[in-house]
mmCIF file of C-alpha atoms in Angstrom:
data_model
loop_
_atom_site.group_PDB
_atom_site.id
_atom_site.type_symbol
_atom_site.label_atom_id
_atom_site.label_comp_id
_atom_site.label_asym_id
_atom_site.label_seq_id
_atom_site.Cartn_x
_atom_site.Cartn_y
_atom_site.Cartn_z
ATOM 1 C CA MET A 1 0.000 0.000 0.000
ATOM 2 C CA SER A 2 2.999 2.306 -0.471
ATOM 3 C CA ASN A 3 1.871 3.978 -3.707
ATOM 4 C CA ILE A 4 -1.024 5.868 -2.161
ATOM 5 C CA ASP A 5 -1.426 9.382 -0.806
ATOM 6 C CA PRO A 6 -3.138 9.139 2.621
ATOM 7 C CA THR A 7 -4.739 12.556 2.143
ATOM 8 C CA GLU A 8 -6.336 11.318 -1.086
ATOM 9 C CA ILE A 9 -7.721 8.237 0.685
ATOM 10 C CA GLU A 10 -9.143 10.410 3.466
ATOM 11 C CA LYS A 11 -10.666 12.759 0.907
ATOM 12 C CA PHE A 12 -12.474 9.997 -0.963
ATOM 13 C CA ASN A 13 -13.486 8.129 2.196
ATOM 14 C CA ALA A 14 -15.132 11.312 3.461
ATOM 15 C CA ILE A 15 -17.453 11.552 0.460
ATOM 16 C CA ALA A 16 -17.772 7.841 -0.352
ATOM 17 C CA ALA A 17 -21.463 7.734 0.595
ATOM 18 C CA ARG A 18 -22.210 10.131 -2.268
ATOM 19 C CA TRP A 19 -20.666 8.108 -5.127
ATOM 20 C CA TRP A 20 -24.120 7.391 -6.570
ATOM 21 C CA ASP A 21 -25.667 10.806 -5.911
ATOM 22 C CA LEU A 22 -26.235 11.993 -9.487
ATOM 23 C CA SER A 23 -26.288 15.642 -8.380
ATOM 24 C CA GLY A 24 -23.367 15.389 -5.929
ATOM 25 C CA GLU A 25 -19.597 15.609 -6.117
ATOM 26 C CA PHE A 26 -19.346 12.727 -8.585
ATOM 27 C CA SER A 27 -21.944 14.099 -10.989
ATOM 28 C CA PRO A 28 -19.258 14.882 -13.645
ATOM 29 C CA LEU A 29 -18.134 11.237 -13.654
ATOM 30 C CA HIS A 30 -21.713 10.060 -14.145
ATOM 31 C CA LYS A 31 -22.131 12.459 -17.072
ATOM 32 C CA MET A 32 -18.764 11.501 -18.550
ATOM 33 C CA ASN A 33 -19.287 7.763 -18.166
ATOM 34 C CA PRO A 34 -21.336 7.046 -21.340
ATOM 35 C CA TYR A 35 -18.622 8.711 -23.442
ATOM 36 C CA ARG A 36 -15.859 6.718 -21.751
ATOM 37 C CA ILE A 37 -17.765 3.460 -22.224
ATOM 38 C CA LYS A 38 -18.434 4.150 -25.905
ATOM 39 C CA TYR A 39 -14.758 5.026 -26.433
ATOM 40 C CA ILE A 40 -13.696 1.719 -24.881
ATOM 41 C CA GLU A 41 -16.328 -0.291 -26.760
ATOM 42 C CA ASP A 42 -15.439 1.265 -30.100
ATOM 43 C CA ASN A 43 -11.734 0.541 -29.674
ATOM 44 C CA VAL A 44 -12.013 -3.069 -28.511
ATOM 45 C CA GLY A 45 -14.885 -4.199 -30.721
ATOM 46 C CA GLY A 46 -17.450 -4.581 -27.947
ATOM 47 C CA LEU A 47 -17.273 -5.608 -24.305
ATOM 48 C CA PHE A 48 -19.338 -8.788 -24.217
ATOM 49 C CA ASP A 49 -17.392 -11.688 -22.665
ATOM 50 C CA LYS A 50 -14.248 -9.576 -22.186
ATOM 51 C CA THR A 51 -12.373 -9.685 -18.865
ATOM 52 C CA VAL A 52 -11.790 -6.175 -17.547
ATOM 53 C CA LEU A 53 -9.776 -4.814 -14.608
ATOM 54 C CA ASP A 54 -10.809 -1.334 -13.476
ATOM 55 C CA VAL A 55 -7.900 0.164 -11.517
ATOM 56 C CA GLY A 56 -9.100 2.891 -9.163
ATOM 57 C CA SER A 57 -12.696 1.741 -9.392
ATOM 58 C CA GLY A 58 -14.016 4.095 -6.713
ATOM 59 C CA GLY A 59 -17.707 3.554 -6.046
ATOM 60 C CA GLY A 60 -18.129 1.467 -9.200
ATOM 61 C CA ILE A 61 -19.471 3.948 -11.760
ATOM 62 C CA LEU A 62 -17.337 2.622 -14.618
ATOM 63 C CA ALA A 63 -17.264 -0.982 -13.381
ATOM 64 C CA GLU A 64 -21.057 -1.263 -13.352
ATOM 65 C CA ALA A 65 -21.387 0.166 -16.858
ATOM 66 C CA LEU A 66 -18.799 -2.336 -18.107
ATOM 67 C CA ALA A 67 -20.630 -5.221 -16.440
ATOM 68 C CA GLN A 68 -23.963 -4.094 -17.891
ATOM 69 C CA ARG A 69 -22.437 -4.549 -21.341
ATOM 70 C CA GLY A 70 -21.483 -8.141 -20.699
ATOM 71 C CA ALA A 71 -17.907 -7.806 -19.471
ATOM 72 C CA THR A 72 -16.534 -9.859 -16.576
ATOM 73 C CA VAL A 73 -15.333 -7.042 -14.322
ATOM 74 C CA THR A 74 -12.836 -6.858 -11.479
ATOM 75 C CA GLY A 75 -12.607 -3.577 -9.574
ATOM 76 C CA LEU A 76 -9.554 -2.497 -7.579
ATOM 77 C CA GLU A 77 -9.674 0.471 -5.212
ATOM 78 C CA PRO A 78 -7.463 1.519 -2.258
ATOM 79 C CA ALA A 79 -10.099 3.586 -0.386
ATOM 80 C CA PRO A 80 -11.982 1.089 1.829
ATOM 81 C CA GLN A 81 -15.223 3.036 2.171
ATOM 82 C CA SER A 82 -15.458 3.436 -1.597
ATOM 83 C CA VAL A 83 -15.098 -0.340 -1.961
ATOM 84 C CA GLU A 84 -17.927 -0.874 0.531
ATOM 85 C CA VAL A 85 -20.172 1.478 -1.445
ATOM 86 C CA ALA A 86 -19.268 -0.243 -4.724
ATOM 87 C CA ILE A 87 -20.036 -3.722 -3.378
ATOM 88 C CA GLU A 88 -23.363 -2.625 -1.917
ATOM 89 C CA HIS A 89 -24.468 -0.810 -5.070
ATOM 90 C CA ALA A 90 -23.497 -3.731 -7.330
ATOM 91 C CA GLN A 91 -25.603 -6.035 -5.168
ATOM 92 C CA GLN A 92 -28.535 -3.631 -5.393
ATOM 93 C CA SER A 93 -28.069 -3.523 -9.174
ATOM 94 C CA GLN A 94 -27.808 -7.336 -9.323
ATOM 95 C CA LEU A 95 -24.409 -7.153 -10.977
ATOM 96 C CA ASP A 96 -21.618 -9.660 -10.353
ATOM 97 C CA ILE A 97 -18.471 -7.551 -9.962
ATOM 98 C CA ASP A 98 -15.365 -8.807 -8.148
ATOM 99 C CA TYR A 99 -14.173 -5.891 -5.998
ATOM 100 C CA HIS A 100 -10.860 -5.791 -4.147
ATOM 101 C CA GLN A 101 -9.375 -3.219 -1.799
ATOM 102 C CA GLY A 102 -5.690 -2.558 -2.401
ATOM 103 C CA VAL A 103 -3.130 -1.246 -4.870
ATOM 104 C CA ILE A 104 -2.284 -2.584 -8.305
ATOM 105 C CA GLU A 105 1.374 -3.296 -7.465
ATOM 106 C CA ASP A 106 0.270 -5.929 -4.908
ATOM 107 C CA PHE A 107 -2.748 -7.135 -6.885
ATOM 108 C CA ALA A 108 -0.682 -7.763 -10.032
ATOM 109 C CA ILE A 109 1.864 -10.073 -8.417
ATOM 110 C CA ASP A 110 0.012 -13.317 -9.173
ATOM 111 C CA ARG A 111 -2.220 -12.089 -12.021
ATOM 112 C CA ALA A 112 0.159 -11.759 -14.972
ATOM 113 C CA GLU A 113 -1.533 -11.701 -18.397
ATOM 114 C CA THR A 114 -5.017 -12.206 -16.931
ATOM 115 C CA PHE A 115 -7.205 -9.483 -18.441
ATOM 116 C CA ASP A 116 -8.354 -8.512 -21.933
ATOM 117 C CA ILE A 117 -8.762 -4.858 -20.915
ATOM 118 C CA VAL A 118 -7.380 -2.693 -18.111
ATOM 119 C CA THR A 119 -8.735 0.776 -17.331
ATOM 120 C CA CYS A 120 -7.024 3.497 -15.276
ATOM 121 C CA LEU A 121 -9.421 6.409 -15.647
ATOM 122 C CA GLU A 122 -9.205 9.677 -13.722
ATOM 123 C CA MET A 123 -6.878 8.217 -11.116
ATOM 124 C CA LEU A 124 -3.219 8.736 -12.094
ATOM 125 C CA GLU A 125 -3.406 12.357 -10.903
ATOM 126 C CA HIS A 126 -4.168 11.093 -7.386
ATOM 127 C CA VAL A 127 -1.140 8.809 -6.811
ATOM 128 C CA PRO A 128 2.522 9.492 -5.916
ATOM 129 C CA ASP A 129 4.021 7.235 -8.632
ATOM 130 C CA PRO A 130 1.913 6.963 -11.821
ATOM 131 C CA ALA A 131 4.633 5.032 -13.684
ATOM 132 C CA SER A 132 4.505 2.257 -11.078
ATOM 133 C CA ILE A 133 0.723 2.020 -11.488
ATOM 134 C CA LEU A 134 1.009 1.668 -15.255
ATOM 135 C CA THR A 135 3.813 -0.899 -15.141
ATOM 136 C CA ALA A 136 1.829 -3.121 -12.772
ATOM 137 C CA ALA A 137 -1.445 -2.605 -14.670
ATOM 138 C CA ILE A 138 0.119 -3.533 -18.006
ATOM 139 C CA SER A 139 1.616 -6.689 -16.499
ATOM 140 C CA THR A 140 -1.928 -7.982 -15.880
ATOM 141 C CA LEU A 141 -2.876 -7.535 -19.559
ATOM 142 C CA LYS A 142 -2.921 -10.463 -21.958
ATOM 143 C CA PRO A 143 -0.773 -10.005 -25.087
ATOM 144 C CA GLY A 144 -2.940 -8.071 -27.533
ATOM 145 C CA GLY A 145 -4.997 -6.666 -24.659
ATOM 146 C CA TYR A 146 -6.002 -3.029 -24.353
ATOM 147 C CA LEU A 147 -5.129 -0.374 -21.787
ATOM 148 C CA PHE A 148 -7.216 2.786 -21.355
ATOM 149 C CA VAL A 149 -5.855 5.736 -19.389
ATOM 150 C CA SER A 150 -7.443 9.120 -18.793
ATOM 151 C CA THR A 151 -6.124 12.008 -16.733
ATOM 152 C CA LEU A 152 -5.564 15.783 -16.783
ATOM 153 C CA ASN A 153 -2.863 17.629 -18.710
ATOM 154 C CA ARG A 154 -0.331 19.687 -16.744
ATOM 155 C CA SER A 155 -0.867 22.665 -19.017
ATOM 156 C CA LEU A 156 -2.016 26.238 -18.526
ATOM 157 C CA ARG A 157 -5.456 25.324 -19.840
ATOM 158 C CA GLY A 158 -5.414 22.264 -17.606
ATOM 159 C CA TYR A 159 -5.025 24.575 -14.622
ATOM 160 C CA LEU A 160 -7.479 27.220 -15.816
ATOM 161 C CA LEU A 161 -10.247 24.774 -16.753
ATOM 162 C CA GLY A 162 -9.450 21.713 -14.639
ATOM 163 C CA ILE A 163 -8.951 23.572 -11.363
ATOM 164 C CA LEU A 164 -9.805 27.270 -11.478
ATOM 165 C CA ALA A 165 -13.014 26.935 -13.500
ATOM 166 C CA ALA A 166 -14.114 23.442 -12.432
ATOM 167 C CA GLU A 167 -13.446 23.846 -8.699
ATOM 168 C CA TYR A 168 -13.725 27.577 -7.949
ATOM 169 C CA LEU A 169 -15.873 29.256 -10.604
ATOM 170 C CA LEU A 170 -18.374 26.631 -11.755
ATOM 171 C CA ASN A 171 -18.247 24.313 -8.706
ATOM 172 C CA ILE A 172 -18.355 21.260 -10.974
ATOM 173 C CA VAL A 173 -16.113 19.319 -8.573
ATOM 174 C CA PRO A 174 -15.258 20.024 -4.908
ATOM 175 C CA LYS A 175 -12.483 22.492 -4.133
ATOM 176 C CA GLY A 176 -9.205 20.710 -3.535
ATOM 177 C CA THR A 177 -10.054 17.710 -5.730
ATOM 178 C CA HIS A 178 -6.983 18.229 -7.913
ATOM 179 C CA GLU A 179 -3.428 19.532 -7.648
ATOM 180 C CA HIS A 180 -1.934 20.944 -10.833
ATOM 181 C CA ASN A 181 1.550 19.617 -10.117
ATOM 182 C CA LYS A 182 0.118 16.071 -10.151
ATOM 183 C CA PHE A 183 -1.332 16.476 -13.642
ATOM 184 C CA LEU A 184 0.506 14.604 -16.401
ATOM 185 C CA LYS A 185 1.390 15.661 -19.911
ATOM 186 C CA PRO A 186 0.307 13.193 -22.632
ATOM 187 C CA SER A 187 3.924 12.704 -23.679
ATOM 188 C CA GLU A 188 4.808 11.658 -20.115
ATOM 189 C CA VAL A 189 2.011 9.091 -19.880
ATOM 190 C CA ILE A 190 2.722 7.749 -23.378
ATOM 191 C CA GLY A 191 6.373 7.325 -22.390
ATOM 192 C CA MET A 192 5.406 5.403 -19.237
ATOM 193 C CA ILE A 193 3.086 3.134 -21.222
ATOM 194 C CA GLU A 194 5.448 2.425 -24.104
ATOM 195 C CA GLN A 195 8.277 1.407 -21.751
ATOM 196 C CA ASN A 196 6.144 -1.638 -20.920
ATOM 197 C CA ASP A 197 5.660 -3.473 -24.237
ATOM 198 C CA CYS A 198 2.597 -1.402 -25.112
ATOM 199 C CA LYS A 199 1.924 0.885 -28.047
ATOM 200 C CA VAL A 200 -0.454 3.833 -27.798
ATOM 201 C CA GLN A 201 -2.997 3.539 -30.619
ATOM 202 C CA LYS A 202 -5.124 6.632 -30.046
ATOM 203 C CA ALA A 203 -5.062 9.854 -28.016
ATOM 204 C CA ASN A 204 -8.182 11.994 -27.650
ATOM 205 C CA GLY A 205 -9.452 14.859 -25.575
ATOM 206 C CA ILE A 206 -12.466 14.706 -23.268
ATOM 207 C CA HIS A 207 -14.215 18.069 -23.498
ATOM 208 C CA PHE A 208 -16.848 19.385 -21.058
ATOM 209 C CA ASN A 209 -19.330 22.051 -22.142
ATOM 210 C CA PRO A 210 -20.443 23.965 -19.024
ATOM 211 C CA ILE A 211 -23.468 25.411 -20.847
ATOM 212 C CA THR A 212 -24.974 22.114 -22.028
ATOM 213 C CA GLN A 213 -23.388 20.126 -19.147
ATOM 214 C CA ASN A 214 -22.392 17.500 -21.707
ATOM 215 C CA PHE A 215 -19.101 15.847 -22.604
ATOM 216 C CA SER A 216 -17.625 15.060 -26.011
ATOM 217 C CA ILE A 217 -14.563 13.270 -27.369
ATOM 218 C CA ASN A 218 -12.331 15.377 -29.610
ATOM 219 C CA ASN A 219 -8.688 15.800 -30.612
ATOM 220 C CA ASP A 220 -7.768 18.533 -28.120
ATOM 221 C CA LEU A 221 -5.548 17.062 -25.379
ATOM 222 C CA ALA A 222 -4.980 20.343 -23.520
ATOM 223 C CA VAL A 223 -7.203 19.563 -20.497
ATOM 224 C CA ASN A 224 -8.729 16.085 -20.013
ATOM 225 C CA TYR A 225 -7.489 13.345 -22.329
ATOM 226 C CA ILE A 226 -7.833 9.606 -22.818
ATOM 227 C CA LEU A 227 -5.362 7.160 -24.346
ATOM 228 C CA CYS A 228 -5.919 3.722 -25.874
ATOM 229 C CA ALA A 229 -2.888 1.414 -25.937
ATOM 230 C CA LYS A 230 -2.398 -2.181 -27.057
ATOM 231 C CA LYS A 231 -0.038 -4.669 -25.455
ATOM 232 C CA LEU A 232 2.420 -6.098 -27.955
#
């Protein structure tokens, strides 16, 4: 459990009960989720009967959507109260999702080349060592499997829109959710991925329109972005 920031765990434990409040702190993730799912589906040719590991699964927003599309889903999350919420909500939704509390470095030890797909979405900006996360996550991928990573760009626009606007002007996410120095440039994440027998296939931006409150996928990586990589 070394590659965690205790303040991040405390932060997410404190609001864990509101993971499924569609108008609460996690509302942006709920609105973003259909676009993330479609992006994954389109790049892997459908999710039915695929084995998926969701690293940083939180309260299960992504994991449940994956399971609803026929994937066999394992969720991994270090914050214990988030795991409790995810398990309870999956049971209420009658979904069979295998949740674990812990970090990927430990989880991956005896699970080499196990999964068809691994997702690390909106979580690398919350950990001390993103490269370690990606190395361990990729080790659990089968050859030819797909990795999906999304995070925030350490750019001026990333700060202005991802922190100043989102947290202080528009109140889209709680103040203090992000730290700009933990954001990652696409070139940095691509480098971390491609050091581990993976090749990035696609890089796209995730754009939020504050007027319509909708998301879209585009080619602008300046703020939020998502990468699709394939294990060689």
